[in-house]
Coordinates of C-alpha atoms and ligand atoms in Angstrom, one line a residue:
M1 CA 231.7 13.3 30.0
K2 CA 229.4 15.7 28.3
W3 CA 228.4 17.5 31.5
E4 CA 232.0 18.5 32.0
E5 CA 231.8 21.0 29.1
N6 CA 229.6 23.2 31.3
V7 CA 231.6 23.0 34.5
R8 CA 233.0 26.4 35.6
K9 CA 236.6 25.3 35.6
C10 CA 239.3 27.1 37.6
V11 CA 242.8 26.6 38.9
P12 CA 242.4 27.2 42.7
Y13 CA 244.6 29.3 44.9
V14 CA 247.0 27.3 46.9
A15 CA 247.2 28.4 50.5
G16 CA 250.3 27.9 52.7
E17 CA 250.2 24.5 54.4
Q18 CA 248.7 24.2 57.9
P19 CA 250.7 21.4 59.5
N20 CA 249.8 20.5 63.0
K21 CA 253.0 19.3 64.6
K22 CA 253.7 19.7 68.3
N23 CA 257.0 21.6 68.2
M24 CA 256.8 23.1 64.8
I25 CA 257.7 26.8 64.1
K26 CA 255.1 28.1 61.7
L27 CA 256.3 31.1 59.8
N28 CA 254.6 30.4 56.5
T29 CA 251.2 32.2 56.4
N30 CA 251.8 35.5 58.1
E31 CA 249.7 34.7 61.2
C32 CA 250.2 36.6 64.4
P33 CA 252.4 34.8 66.9
Y34 CA 250.6 36.3 69.9
P35 CA 247.1 35.4 71.1
P36 CA 244.1 37.7 70.5
A37 CA 243.3 40.5 72.9
P38 CA 242.3 39.5 76.5
G39 CA 238.8 40.9 75.9
V40 CA 238.4 38.5 72.9
V41 CA 239.4 35.5 75.1
K42 CA 237.0 36.5 77.9
A43 CA 234.1 37.1 75.5
M44 CA 234.7 33.6 74.1
Q45 CA 234.6 32.1 77.5
D46 CA 231.5 34.0 78.5
M47 CA 229.7 33.3 75.2
D48 CA 226.0 32.4 75.5
Y49 CA 225.7 29.3 73.4
K50 CA 221.8 29.6 73.4
A51 CA 222.2 32.6 71.1
L52 CA 223.5 30.3 68.4
R53 CA 219.9 29.2 67.8
L54 CA 219.3 32.4 65.9
Y55 CA 220.8 33.7 62.7
P56 CA 223.5 36.3 63.1
N57 CA 223.2 40.0 62.2
S58 CA 223.3 39.9 58.4
Q59 CA 224.8 43.4 58.2
V60 CA 227.5 42.4 60.7
A61 CA 226.4 45.6 62.3
P62 CA 228.3 45.2 65.6
V63 CA 231.6 45.0 63.8
V64 CA 230.6 47.6 61.2
N65 CA 229.8 50.1 64.0
A66 CA 232.9 49.3 66.0
L67 CA 235.1 49.8 62.9
A68 CA 233.3 53.0 61.9
E69 CA 234.0 54.5 65.3
Y70 CA 237.6 53.3 65.4
Y71 CA 238.4 54.7 61.9
Q72 CA 236.2 57.8 62.2
V73 CA 234.0 57.0 59.2
E74 CA 230.2 56.5 58.8
P75 CA 228.9 53.0 59.3
D76 CA 227.6 52.9 55.8
Q77 CA 231.2 53.3 54.5
V78 CA 232.2 50.0 56.1
F79 CA 231.7 46.4 54.7
V80 CA 232.7 43.4 56.8
G81 CA 233.3 39.9 55.3
V82 CA 234.6 36.5 56.2
G83 CA 238.3 37.4 56.0
S84 CA 239.6 39.9 53.5
D85 CA 239.6 37.1 50.9
D86 CA 235.8 37.2 51.1
V87 CA 235.8 41.0 50.9
I88 CA 238.1 41.1 47.9
S89 CA 236.3 38.3 46.1
M90 CA 233.0 40.1 46.5
A91 CA 234.6 43.4 45.4
F92 CA 236.0 41.7 42.3
L93 CA 232.5 40.4 41.5
T94 CA 230.9 43.8 42.1
F95 CA 233.3 46.3 40.6
F96 CA 235.4 44.5 38.0
N97 CA 232.7 44.0 35.4
G98 CA 234.1 45.9 32.4
K99 CA 235.7 44.8 29.1
E100 CA 239.1 46.4 29.7
P101 CA 241.6 44.3 31.7
I102 CA 242.0 45.0 35.4
L103 CA 245.5 45.7 36.5
F104 CA 247.7 44.4 39.3
P105 CA 251.4 43.8 39.8
D106 CA 253.1 40.7 38.4
V107 CA 254.6 39.9 41.8
T108 CA 251.7 40.2 44.3
Y109 CA 249.1 38.3 46.3
S110 CA 248.5 35.2 44.2
F111 CA 244.8 35.1 44.7
Y112 CA 244.0 38.1 42.4
D113 CA 244.5 36.2 39.2
V114 CA 242.5 33.2 40.6
W115 CA 239.5 35.4 41.3
A116 CA 239.8 37.1 37.9
D117 CA 239.9 33.7 36.2
L118 CA 237.0 32.5 38.3
Y119 CA 234.8 35.5 37.4
R120 CA 236.1 35.6 33.8
I121 CA 237.5 39.1 34.3
P122 CA 240.3 40.0 31.8
Y123 CA 243.4 41.1 33.6
K124 CA 246.9 42.4 33.0
Q125 CA 249.8 41.8 35.3
I126 CA 252.1 44.9 35.4
P127 CA 255.8 44.1 36.2
L128 CA 257.2 45.7 39.3
D129 CA 260.5 47.5 38.6
E130 CA 263.8 45.9 39.2
N131 CA 263.7 46.9 42.9
W132 CA 260.2 45.4 43.3
H133 CA 258.5 48.8 43.4
I134 CA 255.2 49.7 41.7
R135 CA 255.6 52.4 38.9
P136 CA 252.4 54.6 39.0
E137 CA 252.9 55.5 35.3
D138 CA 252.4 51.9 34.3
Y139 CA 248.8 52.2 35.6
K140 CA 247.9 55.0 33.3
I141 CA 246.6 52.8 30.5
P142 CA 243.0 51.8 29.7
N143 CA 241.8 49.4 32.3
G144 CA 238.7 48.0 34.1
G145 CA 239.9 48.5 37.6
I146 CA 243.1 48.3 39.7
I147 CA 244.1 46.3 42.8
F148 CA 247.4 46.2 44.6
P149 CA 248.5 45.5 48.2
N150 CA 250.3 48.1 50.2
P151 CA 252.7 46.9 51.6
N152 CA 252.9 44.5 48.8
A153 CA 253.0 40.8 49.3
P154 CA 255.3 38.8 49.2
T155 CA 257.9 41.6 49.0
G156 CA 256.8 43.6 52.1
L157 CA 257.6 46.8 50.3
L158 CA 255.6 49.9 51.2
E159 CA 254.7 52.5 48.6
P160 CA 254.5 56.1 49.8
L161 CA 251.0 57.6 49.9
E162 CA 251.9 60.0 47.0
K163 CA 252.4 57.0 44.7
V164 CA 249.2 55.4 45.9
E165 CA 247.4 58.7 45.3
E166 CA 248.9 59.1 41.8
I167 CA 247.4 55.8 40.8
I168 CA 244.0 56.7 42.2
R169 CA 244.1 60.2 40.7
S170 CA 244.9 58.9 37.3
N171 CA 242.0 56.4 37.3
P172 CA 238.8 58.2 38.2
D173 CA 236.7 56.0 35.9
V174 CA 237.4 52.7 37.6
V175 CA 237.4 51.3 41.1
V176 CA 240.9 51.3 42.7
M177 CA 241.3 48.8 45.6
V178 CA 244.2 49.1 48.0
D179 CA 244.7 45.9 49.9
E180 CA 246.1 46.9 53.3
A181 CA 246.4 43.5 54.8
Y182 CA 249.8 44.4 56.3
I183 CA 249.4 48.1 56.9
D184 CA 249.5 47.9 60.7
F185 CA 253.1 47.0 60.9
G186 CA 254.5 50.5 60.2
G187 CA 252.8 51.6 57.0
T188 CA 250.7 54.7 56.3
S189 CA 247.1 53.9 55.4
A190 CA 245.4 55.4 52.4
L191 CA 242.3 56.0 54.6
P192 CA 242.7 59.8 54.6
L193 CA 242.4 59.7 50.8
L194 CA 238.8 58.5 51.1
E195 CA 237.6 62.2 51.5
K196 CA 238.9 63.0 48.0
Y197 CA 238.1 59.8 46.0
D198 CA 234.8 58.0 45.9
N199 CA 236.2 55.2 43.7
L200 CA 238.7 54.1 46.3
L201 CA 238.2 51.0 48.4
I202 CA 240.6 50.1 51.2
V203 CA 240.6 46.5 52.4
Q204 CA 242.0 45.4 55.7
T205 CA 242.0 42.2 57.8
F206 CA 241.9 41.0 61.4
S207 CA 244.0 38.0 60.4
K208 CA 247.5 39.5 60.9
S209 CA 247.7 42.5 63.2
R210 CA 244.6 41.5 65.3
A211 CA 245.7 37.9 65.7
M212 CA 242.4 36.4 64.5
A213 CA 243.1 34.5 61.3
G214 CA 241.1 31.6 62.7
L215 CA 237.9 33.7 63.1
R216 CA 237.9 35.0 59.5
V217 CA 237.2 38.7 59.7
G218 CA 238.1 41.2 57.1
F219 CA 236.6 44.5 56.0
C220 CA 236.8 47.4 53.6
I221 CA 236.1 51.1 53.8
G222 CA 235.0 53.2 50.9
S223 CA 232.4 55.7 49.7
K224 CA 228.8 55.1 50.7
K225 CA 228.0 54.3 47.1
L226 CA 230.7 51.7 46.7
I227 CA 229.6 50.0 50.0
Q228 CA 225.9 50.1 48.8
Y229 CA 226.8 48.3 45.6
L230 CA 229.0 45.8 47.5
N231 CA 226.1 45.0 49.9
D232 CA 223.7 44.5 47.0
V233 CA 226.0 41.8 45.6
K234 CA 226.6 40.3 49.0
Y235 CA 222.9 40.0 49.7
S236 CA 222.4 38.4 46.3
F237 CA 225.0 35.8 47.2
N238 CA 224.7 34.9 50.9
S239 CA 223.0 37.1 53.5
Y240 CA 224.5 35.6 56.7
T241 CA 228.2 35.4 55.9
M242 CA 229.7 36.0 59.3
N243 CA 228.8 33.8 62.2
L244 CA 227.7 35.1 65.5
P245 CA 230.8 34.3 67.6
S246 CA 233.1 35.9 65.1
Q247 CA 231.0 39.1 65.2
A248 CA 231.1 39.3 68.9
L249 CA 234.8 38.6 69.2
A250 CA 235.8 41.0 66.4
V251 CA 234.1 43.8 68.3
E252 CA 236.3 43.0 71.4
A253 CA 239.4 43.1 69.2
V254 CA 238.6 46.6 68.0
R255 CA 237.9 47.8 71.5
D256 CA 241.3 47.0 72.9
D257 CA 243.5 49.5 71.0
A258 CA 246.3 49.3 73.6
Y259 CA 246.8 45.6 73.1
F260 CA 246.6 46.0 69.3
K261 CA 249.4 48.6 69.4
E262 CA 251.5 46.5 71.8
V263 CA 251.3 43.4 69.6
T264 CA 252.1 45.2 66.3
G265 CA 254.9 47.2 68.1
K266 CA 256.5 43.9 69.3
I267 CA 256.3 42.4 65.8
V268 CA 257.9 45.4 64.2
K269 CA 260.7 45.4 66.8
T270 CA 261.4 41.7 66.2
R271 CA 261.3 42.2 62.4
E272 CA 263.9 44.9 62.6
R273 CA 266.2 42.7 64.7
V274 CA 265.7 39.8 62.4
K275 CA 266.6 41.9 59.4
K276 CA 270.0 42.6 60.9
E277 CA 270.6 39.0 61.7
L278 CA 269.6 37.8 58.3
T279 CA 271.9 40.4 56.7
A280 CA 274.8 39.1 58.8
L281 CA 274.1 35.6 57.5
G282 CA 274.3 36.8 53.8
F283 CA 270.6 37.3 53.1
T284 CA 269.2 40.3 51.1
F285 CA 265.6 41.4 51.0
P286 CA 263.4 44.4 50.2
D287 CA 263.0 46.6 53.2
S288 CA 259.8 45.1 54.6
Y289 CA 257.0 47.1 56.4
A290 CA 254.9 43.9 56.9
N291 CA 255.0 41.0 59.3
F292 CA 257.3 39.1 57.1
V293 CA 260.6 39.4 55.2
F294 CA 261.2 38.2 51.6
A295 CA 264.8 37.0 51.7
S296 CA 267.3 35.5 49.2
H297 CA 270.7 34.2 50.2
K298 CA 273.8 35.3 48.3
S299 CA 274.9 31.7 47.6
V300 CA 272.5 29.1 48.7
P301 CA 269.3 28.6 46.6
A302 CA 266.1 29.4 48.4
K303 CA 264.5 26.1 47.6
D304 CA 267.4 24.2 49.4
I305 CA 267.0 26.4 52.5
F306 CA 263.2 25.9 52.4
M307 CA 263.5 22.1 52.3
A308 CA 266.1 22.0 55.1
L309 CA 263.9 24.2 57.3
R310 CA 260.9 22.1 56.6
E311 CA 262.9 18.9 57.6
A312 CA 263.5 20.7 60.9
D313 CA 259.8 21.5 61.3
I314 CA 260.4 25.2 60.6
Y315 CA 257.8 26.2 58.0
V316 CA 258.4 29.3 55.7
R317 CA 256.8 30.0 52.3
Y318 CA 258.5 29.3 49.0
W319 CA 257.1 29.7 45.4
D320 CA 258.6 28.0 42.4
K321 CA 257.5 30.9 40.2
A322 CA 259.2 33.3 37.8
R323 CA 261.1 36.2 39.5
I324 CA 260.5 34.9 43.0
N325 CA 261.9 31.4 43.0
N326 CA 265.0 32.3 44.8
S327 CA 263.3 34.0 47.8
L328 CA 261.7 32.8 51.0
R329 CA 258.9 34.6 52.7
I330 CA 259.5 34.3 56.4
T331 CA 256.7 35.4 58.8
I332 CA 257.9 37.3 61.9
G333 CA 257.1 35.1 64.9
T334 CA 257.9 35.5 68.6
D335 CA 261.5 36.4 69.5
E336 CA 262.1 32.8 70.6
E337 CA 260.8 31.4 67.3
M338 CA 263.0 33.8 65.4
D339 CA 266.0 32.8 67.5
C340 CA 265.4 29.2 66.6
L341 CA 265.2 30.1 63.0
I342 CA 268.4 32.1 63.1
D343 CA 270.3 29.4 65.0
F344 CA 269.2 26.8 62.5
L345 CA 270.3 29.0 59.6
K346 CA 273.6 29.7 61.1
K347 CA 274.4 26.0 61.5
Y348 CA 273.0 25.1 58.1
L349 CA 274.8 27.7 56.2
A350 CA 278.1 27.0 58.0
N351 CA 277.8 23.3 57.0
R352 CA 277.0 24.2 53.4
A353 CA 280.1 26.4 53.2
E354 CA 282.4 23.6 54.3
Ligands
LIG401 N1 245.5 40.2 51.0 C1 246.8 39.8 51.1 C2 247.9 40.7 50.5 C3 247.2 38.7 51.9 O1 248.5 38.3 52.0 C4 246.2 37.9 52.5 C5 246.6 36.7 53.4 N2 246.7 35.5 52.7 C6 244.9 38.3 52.4 C7 244.6 39.5 51.6 C8 243.7 37.5 52.9 O2 243.7 37.5 54.3 P1 242.4 37.1 55.1 O3 241.4 36.4 54.2 O4 242.9 36.1 56.2 O5 241.9 38.4 55.7

């Protein structure tokens, strides 16, 4: 068909599956196993449905203000989007508009190359070293911008702030985005670096540590200039991105810091226990600072384990891709869920060994 010549063709990102089985254990998309903060639940119950008649606040001001206060920055340094996917996608469109390739690791969040292709941004994937770490010196080449998650996904590895800063310091002429989707599980945020670098954009999300993946709330913090440019593109794209209920509930999530710390603390504790149990079962993994571990077994192929778990309605994530096709990304669930996983693996691996 002639019209197809002019279609903007793309290969879409494939999200982890969202099965809806009664007794499944879902450890495949890094969601939080605990409910959102009690204040979020109450605000949802008390919500005035008549307010839905009106458009929501286009600047997402209630959430912007709550985040600015929480992170001790100015409101015009904060941009809120419909999940960090929306924020990063807008940021690609806004800041990655040069001729040189943008840079990101070869093993990383697999949406980056999809956005780059969609927006026709040239890109270069920089191999992680043999221990899955980022080498800052590899990012000292001509480029049109940089993005990397810290901790990285799917490895879970955290890079120290000195390395993050080395990359930002060496690239003053482009925008550097640090995707901190998993920073709340024991990592050190790059937020203090904002005082020194006006080309730094830090992206975070409510989907993991704030238990609100279903509401779709993400944000970024950067210099006023970056946020202004980002808003110009957002308002040229869709003014009312975030719906009214999500705005109201996100504010409640930010208010309850004690609950936030309790939930993230619990997940970190479970993660550290699970690391020990997986090691005892013959798994190895990079030392994760996220709410997942990226594990390989010493003798059983990851794909076999993935299929067996799936049969038992335990969902983890597996990619049939170079470098990572013998690893499983396992989200940290509740202690009970992780006990089921470990029990299953114990039996399964014992049977395989016979
Ligand atoms: N960045 C990274 C590294 C992620 O793993 C994810 C989750 N898929 C996201 C961003 C996007 O998360 P969300 O849109 O739910 O905020």
